Amino acid sequence: MDSWDEVRTAYQVARSGTVSGAADVLGVHHATVIRHIDALEGRLGVKLFQRHARGYTATEAGADLLQVAQATDDQFTQLAGRIKGLGEGLSGDLVITSLGTVAAMVVPIVVAYQIENPDIRVRFLTGDRLFRLEYGEAHVAIRAGQMPSEPDNVVQPFTKQRMAMVASQSYLDRAGRPTGEDDLKNHSFVSHDDVDTRAPFSRWLMDVGGITDIAFRATDTRVMKEAILAGAGIGFVAEYELSNYPTLVPIMESKPEWAASLWLVTHVDLHRTVKVQSFLTFLKAHTKDWPR
């Protein structure tokens, strides 16, 4: 292919469905987009798009070409992220991704590392989306649950996030304190909105506790915590957070099966870089007494 620019233009037209949308993404005039499409179709001798009043729709030939274009664009993005990670040393962005519930444990250590390495700029990404290390979206991921199995990743055990079953005093004043595990089914609970959640403590509630009365559901752990504090029902918080919430009352002794395993995950292409190794060494040194 003589011109990647033309293929990339066609790819963006297919993604947006309009010339103007592709022009905005590429930062070019809409006439340039039309010229690229016309030139590419002329070179290949086939129509790549059906033009209609609402925009452009890829033909069968166009769909075949654009599938290859998407893969190539993804590979360029992946390569750019890895090259950037390889060349920065102890400076530039350090991108860490984790669940929001892990942040309170890890952020003080990250800040201490940044103070020792003032040329580092931290980006700490949280959320339900799984950031793709192979695309250079993060240098280090802290993930929970089963051992991650994505190819080309280096996975190391980090710690156990132990959980406590708690309720606010206002809830206990209203509903009474459970007398034991058998009494839990007579109480209201705060839990994740996803009934298929893999969180061990949530699974325990349903599988062992037989809990059916989930009075308050949410997708964000911070919202669940606020609901527990407000008295919506019994729920779980990380044990290390208990001291921050003196109004929360533990309901029973924490069980090992509630704990979630946490893993340090890096991509093989960035694992041995100076920045990643420096941060991992610092993190492990400051968490050596944490449960594994």
Short mmCIF file of C-alpha atoms in Angstrom, two decimals:
data_model
loop_
_atom_site.label_atom_id
_atom_site.label_comp_id
_atom_site.label_asym_id
_atom_site.label_seq_id
_atom_site.Cartn_x
_atom_site.Cartn_y
_atom_site.Cartn_z
CA MET A 1 0.00 0.00 0.00
CA ASP A 2 1.47 3.34 -1.07
CA SER A 3 -0.18 5.55 1.51
CA TRP A 4 -1.02 4.69 5.12
CA ASP A 5 -2.63 8.13 5.45
CA GLU A 6 -5.35 7.15 2.98
CA VAL A 7 -6.02 3.85 4.76
CA ARG A 8 -6.12 5.61 8.13
CA THR A 9 -8.59 8.15 6.70
CA ALA A 10 -10.83 5.34 5.44
CA TYR A 11 -10.66 3.69 8.84
CA GLN A 12 -11.82 6.86 10.59
CA VAL A 13 -14.64 7.36 8.08
CA ALA A 14 -15.82 3.83 8.80
CA ARG A 15 -15.67 4.43 12.55
CA SER A 16 -17.59 7.71 12.50
CA GLY A 17 -19.78 7.06 9.45
CA THR A 18 -19.29 10.62 8.22
CA VAL A 19 -16.64 12.68 6.47
CA SER A 20 -16.94 15.47 9.03
CA GLY A 21 -16.46 13.03 11.94
CA ALA A 22 -13.31 11.60 10.38
CA ALA A 23 -12.00 15.11 9.64
CA ASP A 24 -12.44 16.11 13.29
CA VAL A 25 -10.54 13.06 14.55
CA LEU A 26 -7.71 13.46 12.04
CA GLY A 27 -7.52 17.25 12.32
CA VAL A 28 -7.84 17.81 8.58
CA HIS A 29 -10.29 19.54 6.23
CA HIS A 30 -13.25 17.46 5.05
CA ALA A 31 -12.05 17.93 1.47
CA THR A 32 -8.84 16.08 2.40
CA VAL A 33 -10.90 13.16 3.69
CA ILE A 34 -12.88 12.95 0.44
CA ARG A 35 -9.69 13.19 -1.62
CA HIS A 36 -8.08 10.34 0.35
CA ILE A 37 -11.13 8.10 -0.06
CA ASP A 38 -11.39 8.80 -3.80
CA ALA A 39 -7.65 8.15 -4.28
CA LEU A 40 -7.74 4.91 -2.32
CA GLU A 41 -10.76 3.60 -4.21
CA GLY A 42 -9.12 4.56 -7.49
CA ARG A 43 -5.90 2.77 -6.59
CA LEU A 44 -7.72 -0.40 -5.50
CA GLY A 45 -10.33 -0.31 -8.27
CA VAL A 46 -13.24 -1.01 -5.89
CA LYS A 47 -15.78 0.98 -3.95
CA LEU A 48 -15.00 0.98 -0.24
CA PHE A 49 -18.11 2.91 0.85
CA GLN A 50 -21.73 3.37 -0.09
CA ARG A 51 -22.55 7.09 0.02
CA HIS A 52 -25.97 8.07 1.31
CA ALA A 53 -27.70 11.05 2.88
CA ARG A 54 -26.72 10.07 6.44
CA GLY A 55 -23.06 9.41 5.66
CA TYR A 56 -20.82 6.55 4.55
CA THR A 57 -21.30 2.78 5.02
CA ALA A 58 -18.46 0.33 4.27
CA THR A 59 -18.96 -2.14 1.42
CA GLU A 60 -17.84 -5.75 1.77
CA ALA A 61 -14.47 -4.85 0.25
CA GLY A 62 -14.26 -1.84 2.54
CA ALA A 63 -14.99 -3.95 5.61
CA ASP A 64 -12.14 -6.34 4.70
CA LEU A 65 -9.68 -3.48 4.27
CA LEU A 66 -10.81 -1.71 7.43
CA GLN A 67 -10.44 -4.84 9.55
CA VAL A 68 -6.75 -4.89 8.61
CA ALA A 69 -6.52 -1.12 9.14
CA GLN A 70 -7.95 -1.41 12.65
CA ALA A 71 -5.45 -4.11 13.59
CA THR A 72 -2.61 -2.00 12.22
CA ASP A 73 -3.80 1.10 14.06
CA ASP A 74 -4.01 -0.91 17.31
CA GLN A 75 -0.46 -2.18 16.76
CA PHE A 76 0.84 1.36 16.23
CA THR A 77 -0.86 2.47 19.45
CA GLN A 78 0.61 -0.48 21.31
CA LEU A 79 4.09 0.17 19.92
CA ALA A 80 3.93 3.88 20.77
CA GLY A 81 2.98 3.13 24.37
CA ARG A 82 5.80 0.63 24.79
CA ILE A 83 8.43 2.88 23.17
CA LYS A 84 7.37 5.73 25.42
CA GLY A 85 7.71 3.50 28.48
CA LEU A 86 11.13 2.25 27.42
CA GLY A 87 12.70 5.64 26.94
CA GLU A 88 11.76 7.66 29.98
CA GLY A 89 13.92 6.33 32.83
CA LEU A 90 12.98 7.83 36.20
CA SER A 91 11.02 10.71 34.71
CA GLY A 92 7.77 11.38 32.93
CA ASP A 93 4.49 9.62 33.57
CA LEU A 94 4.15 6.61 35.84
CA VAL A 95 0.73 5.16 35.06
CA ILE A 96 -0.80 2.87 37.69
CA THR A 97 -4.23 1.29 37.49
CA SER A 98 -6.16 -0.37 40.29
CA LEU A 99 -9.57 -0.80 41.81
CA GLY A 100 -10.74 2.25 43.73
CA THR A 101 -10.86 0.24 46.95
CA VAL A 102 -7.10 -0.31 46.76
CA ALA A 103 -6.25 3.37 46.42
CA ALA A 104 -6.22 4.21 50.12
CA MET A 105 -3.67 1.43 50.73
CA VAL A 106 -1.37 2.26 47.87
CA VAL A 107 -1.53 6.01 47.25
CA PRO A 108 0.58 7.01 50.31
CA ILE A 109 3.35 4.69 49.05
CA VAL A 110 3.06 6.07 45.52
CA VAL A 111 3.36 9.62 46.85
CA ALA A 112 6.42 8.63 48.92
CA TYR A 113 7.98 7.18 45.77
CA GLN A 114 7.21 10.37 43.86
CA ILE A 115 8.84 12.50 46.56
CA GLU A 116 12.03 10.46 46.18
CA ASN A 117 11.78 10.77 42.38
CA PRO A 118 10.52 14.31 41.74
CA ASP A 119 10.70 14.00 37.95
CA ILE A 120 7.97 11.34 38.05
CA ARG A 121 4.42 12.43 37.27
CA VAL A 122 1.84 9.95 38.57
CA ARG A 123 -1.37 9.00 36.79
CA PHE A 124 -3.48 6.74 39.02
CA LEU A 125 -6.36 5.27 37.03
CA THR A 126 -9.32 3.56 38.70
CA GLY A 127 -12.60 2.21 37.41
CA ASP A 128 -14.26 -0.94 36.21
CA ARG A 129 -12.60 -0.84 32.78
CA LEU A 130 -9.63 -3.17 32.42
CA PHE A 131 -6.78 -0.98 31.18
CA ARG A 132 -4.75 -2.81 28.53
CA LEU A 133 -1.10 -3.10 29.46
CA GLU A 134 -0.19 -4.50 26.04
CA TYR A 135 -1.34 -1.19 24.52
CA GLY A 136 0.78 0.86 26.91
CA GLU A 137 -2.28 2.18 28.78
CA ALA A 138 -0.54 1.63 32.13
CA HIS A 139 2.88 0.65 33.46
CA VAL A 140 1.63 -1.25 36.53
CA ALA A 141 -1.77 -2.74 37.30
CA ILE A 142 -2.99 -3.86 40.72
CA ARG A 143 -5.75 -6.36 40.11
CA ALA A 144 -8.00 -8.38 42.39
CA GLY A 145 -9.45 -11.86 42.26
CA GLN A 146 -8.14 -14.86 40.39
CA MET A 147 -4.56 -14.71 39.10
CA PRO A 148 -4.64 -12.71 35.83
CA SER A 149 -3.91 -14.87 32.80
CA GLU A 150 -3.53 -12.45 29.89
CA PRO A 151 -0.63 -13.42 27.60
CA ASP A 152 2.66 -11.48 27.77
CA ASN A 153 1.99 -10.18 31.28
CA VAL A 154 4.24 -10.65 34.29
CA VAL A 155 2.07 -11.43 37.33
CA GLN A 156 3.29 -11.33 40.94
CA PRO A 157 1.33 -11.84 44.18
CA PHE A 158 0.94 -8.56 46.06
CA THR A 159 -1.24 -8.81 49.16
CA LYS A 160 -4.61 -9.89 50.53
CA GLN A 161 -7.36 -7.32 50.96
CA ARG A 162 -9.12 -8.44 54.11
CA MET A 163 -12.71 -7.35 54.52
CA ALA A 164 -14.88 -6.56 57.54
CA MET A 165 -18.66 -6.98 57.78
CA VAL A 166 -19.98 -3.79 59.34
CA ALA A 167 -23.06 -1.68 59.94
CA SER A 168 -23.67 1.80 61.21
CA GLN A 169 -24.93 2.29 64.74
CA SER A 170 -28.05 3.90 63.28
CA TYR A 171 -28.87 0.69 61.39
CA LEU A 172 -28.26 -1.46 64.48
CA ASP A 173 -30.48 0.83 66.56
CA ARG A 174 -33.23 0.36 64.00
CA ALA A 175 -32.86 -3.32 63.07
CA GLY A 176 -30.91 -4.84 65.96
CA ARG A 177 -27.61 -6.68 65.81
CA PRO A 178 -27.48 -10.12 64.11
CA THR A 179 -27.17 -12.88 66.68
CA GLY A 180 -25.06 -15.04 64.33
CA GLU A 181 -24.69 -16.23 60.77
CA ASP A 182 -28.13 -17.83 60.78
CA ASP A 183 -29.68 -14.46 61.66
CA LEU A 184 -28.09 -12.59 58.74
CA LYS A 185 -30.96 -13.54 56.44
CA ASN A 186 -33.24 -11.42 58.62
CA HIS A 187 -31.26 -8.25 57.86
CA SER A 188 -30.84 -5.81 55.00
CA PHE A 189 -27.57 -5.57 53.10
CA VAL A 190 -25.64 -3.19 50.87
CA SER A 191 -23.90 -4.87 47.96
CA HIS A 192 -22.74 -4.58 44.36
CA ASP A 193 -25.32 -4.11 41.64
CA ASP A 194 -23.72 -6.86 39.55
CA VAL A 195 -25.22 -10.13 40.75
CA ASP A 196 -22.37 -11.95 38.99
CA THR A 197 -19.66 -10.04 40.86
CA ARG A 198 -16.59 -12.14 41.65
CA ALA A 199 -15.82 -10.32 44.92
CA PRO A 200 -15.32 -13.13 47.48
CA PHE A 201 -17.30 -11.42 50.24
CA SER A 202 -20.25 -10.78 47.92
CA ARG A 203 -20.20 -14.38 46.74
CA TRP A 204 -20.12 -15.53 50.37
CA LEU A 205 -23.26 -13.50 51.13
CA MET A 206 -25.19 -15.23 48.37
CA ASP A 207 -23.66 -18.71 48.40
CA VAL A 208 -23.12 -19.30 52.12
CA GLY A 209 -25.18 -16.68 53.87
CA GLY A 210 -28.16 -17.16 51.56
CA ILE A 211 -28.80 -13.42 51.63
CA THR A 212 -31.65 -12.27 49.41
CA ASP A 213 -32.51 -8.87 50.90
CA ILE A 214 -30.08 -6.50 49.18
CA ALA A 215 -31.72 -3.23 50.16
CA PHE A 216 -29.17 -1.01 48.44
CA ARG A 217 -27.17 -1.85 45.30
CA ALA A 218 -24.50 0.26 43.62
CA THR A 219 -21.71 -0.10 41.07
CA ASP A 220 -19.22 2.13 42.91
CA THR A 221 -17.66 0.96 46.17
CA ARG A 222 -17.59 4.55 47.44
CA VAL A 223 -21.37 4.75 47.04
CA MET A 224 -21.79 1.43 48.85
CA LYS A 225 -19.65 2.73 51.70
CA GLU A 226 -21.74 5.89 51.97
CA ALA A 227 -24.90 3.79 52.03
CA ILE A 228 -23.53 1.67 54.90
CA LEU A 229 -22.56 4.81 56.81
CA ALA A 230 -26.04 6.25 56.24
CA GLY A 231 -27.68 3.14 57.71
CA ALA A 232 -29.03 1.43 54.59
CA GLY A 233 -27.89 -1.98 55.78
CA ILE A 234 -24.98 -4.27 56.60
CA GLY A 235 -22.05 -4.32 54.18
CA PHE A 236 -18.33 -4.78 53.74
CA VAL A 237 -15.37 -2.41 53.95
CA ALA A 238 -11.66 -3.13 53.83
CA GLU A 239 -10.25 -3.82 57.31
CA TYR A 240 -7.55 -1.19 56.91
CA GLU A 241 -10.26 1.48 56.48
CA LEU A 242 -12.10 0.74 59.72
CA SER A 243 -10.12 3.27 61.75
CA ASN A 244 -11.32 6.00 59.40
CA TYR A 245 -14.97 5.27 60.22
CA PRO A 246 -15.49 5.12 63.99
CA THR A 247 -19.28 5.00 63.58
CA LEU A 248 -19.11 1.60 61.84
CA VAL A 249 -19.55 -1.45 64.05
CA PRO A 250 -18.07 -4.86 63.09
CA ILE A 251 -20.82 -7.50 62.95
CA MET A 252 -18.66 -10.60 63.27
CA GLU A 253 -15.05 -11.68 63.09
CA SER A 254 -13.57 -11.38 59.61
CA LYS A 255 -13.42 -14.63 57.65
CA PRO A 256 -10.44 -15.64 55.46
CA GLU A 257 -12.79 -16.50 52.61
CA TRP A 258 -13.90 -12.86 52.40
CA ALA A 259 -10.39 -11.71 51.48
CA ALA A 260 -9.48 -10.87 47.89
CA SER A 261 -6.05 -11.65 46.45
CA LEU A 262 -4.30 -8.67 44.88
CA TRP A 263 -1.76 -9.03 42.07
CA LEU A 264 0.92 -6.81 40.57
CA VAL A 265 0.72 -7.02 36.79
CA THR A 266 3.14 -5.57 34.23
CA HIS A 267 3.62 -6.18 30.53
CA VAL A 268 6.70 -8.15 29.57
CA ASP A 269 7.92 -5.34 27.28
CA LEU A 270 7.96 -2.80 30.14
CA HIS A 271 8.63 -5.04 33.12
CA ARG A 272 12.43 -4.63 33.00
CA THR A 273 12.45 -0.89 32.35
CA VAL A 274 14.19 1.27 34.94
CA LYS A 275 11.01 3.08 35.95
CA VAL A 276 8.85 0.00 36.44
CA GLN A 277 11.54 -1.93 38.31
CA SER A 278 12.29 1.07 40.50
CA PHE A 279 8.65 1.50 41.46
CA LEU A 280 8.02 -2.22 42.04
CA THR A 281 11.10 -2.47 44.28
CA PHE A 282 9.94 0.55 46.29
CA LEU A 283 6.38 -0.77 46.58
CA LYS A 284 7.49 -4.24 47.72
CA ALA A 285 9.89 -2.78 50.28
CA HIS A 286 7.11 -0.69 51.82
CA THR A 287 4.62 -3.57 51.89
CA LYS A 288 6.87 -6.45 52.94
CA ASP A 289 4.88 -6.94 56.17
CA TRP A 290 1.52 -7.02 54.43
CA PRO A 291 -0.34 -10.37 54.21
CA ARG A 292 0.40 -12.38 51.07
#
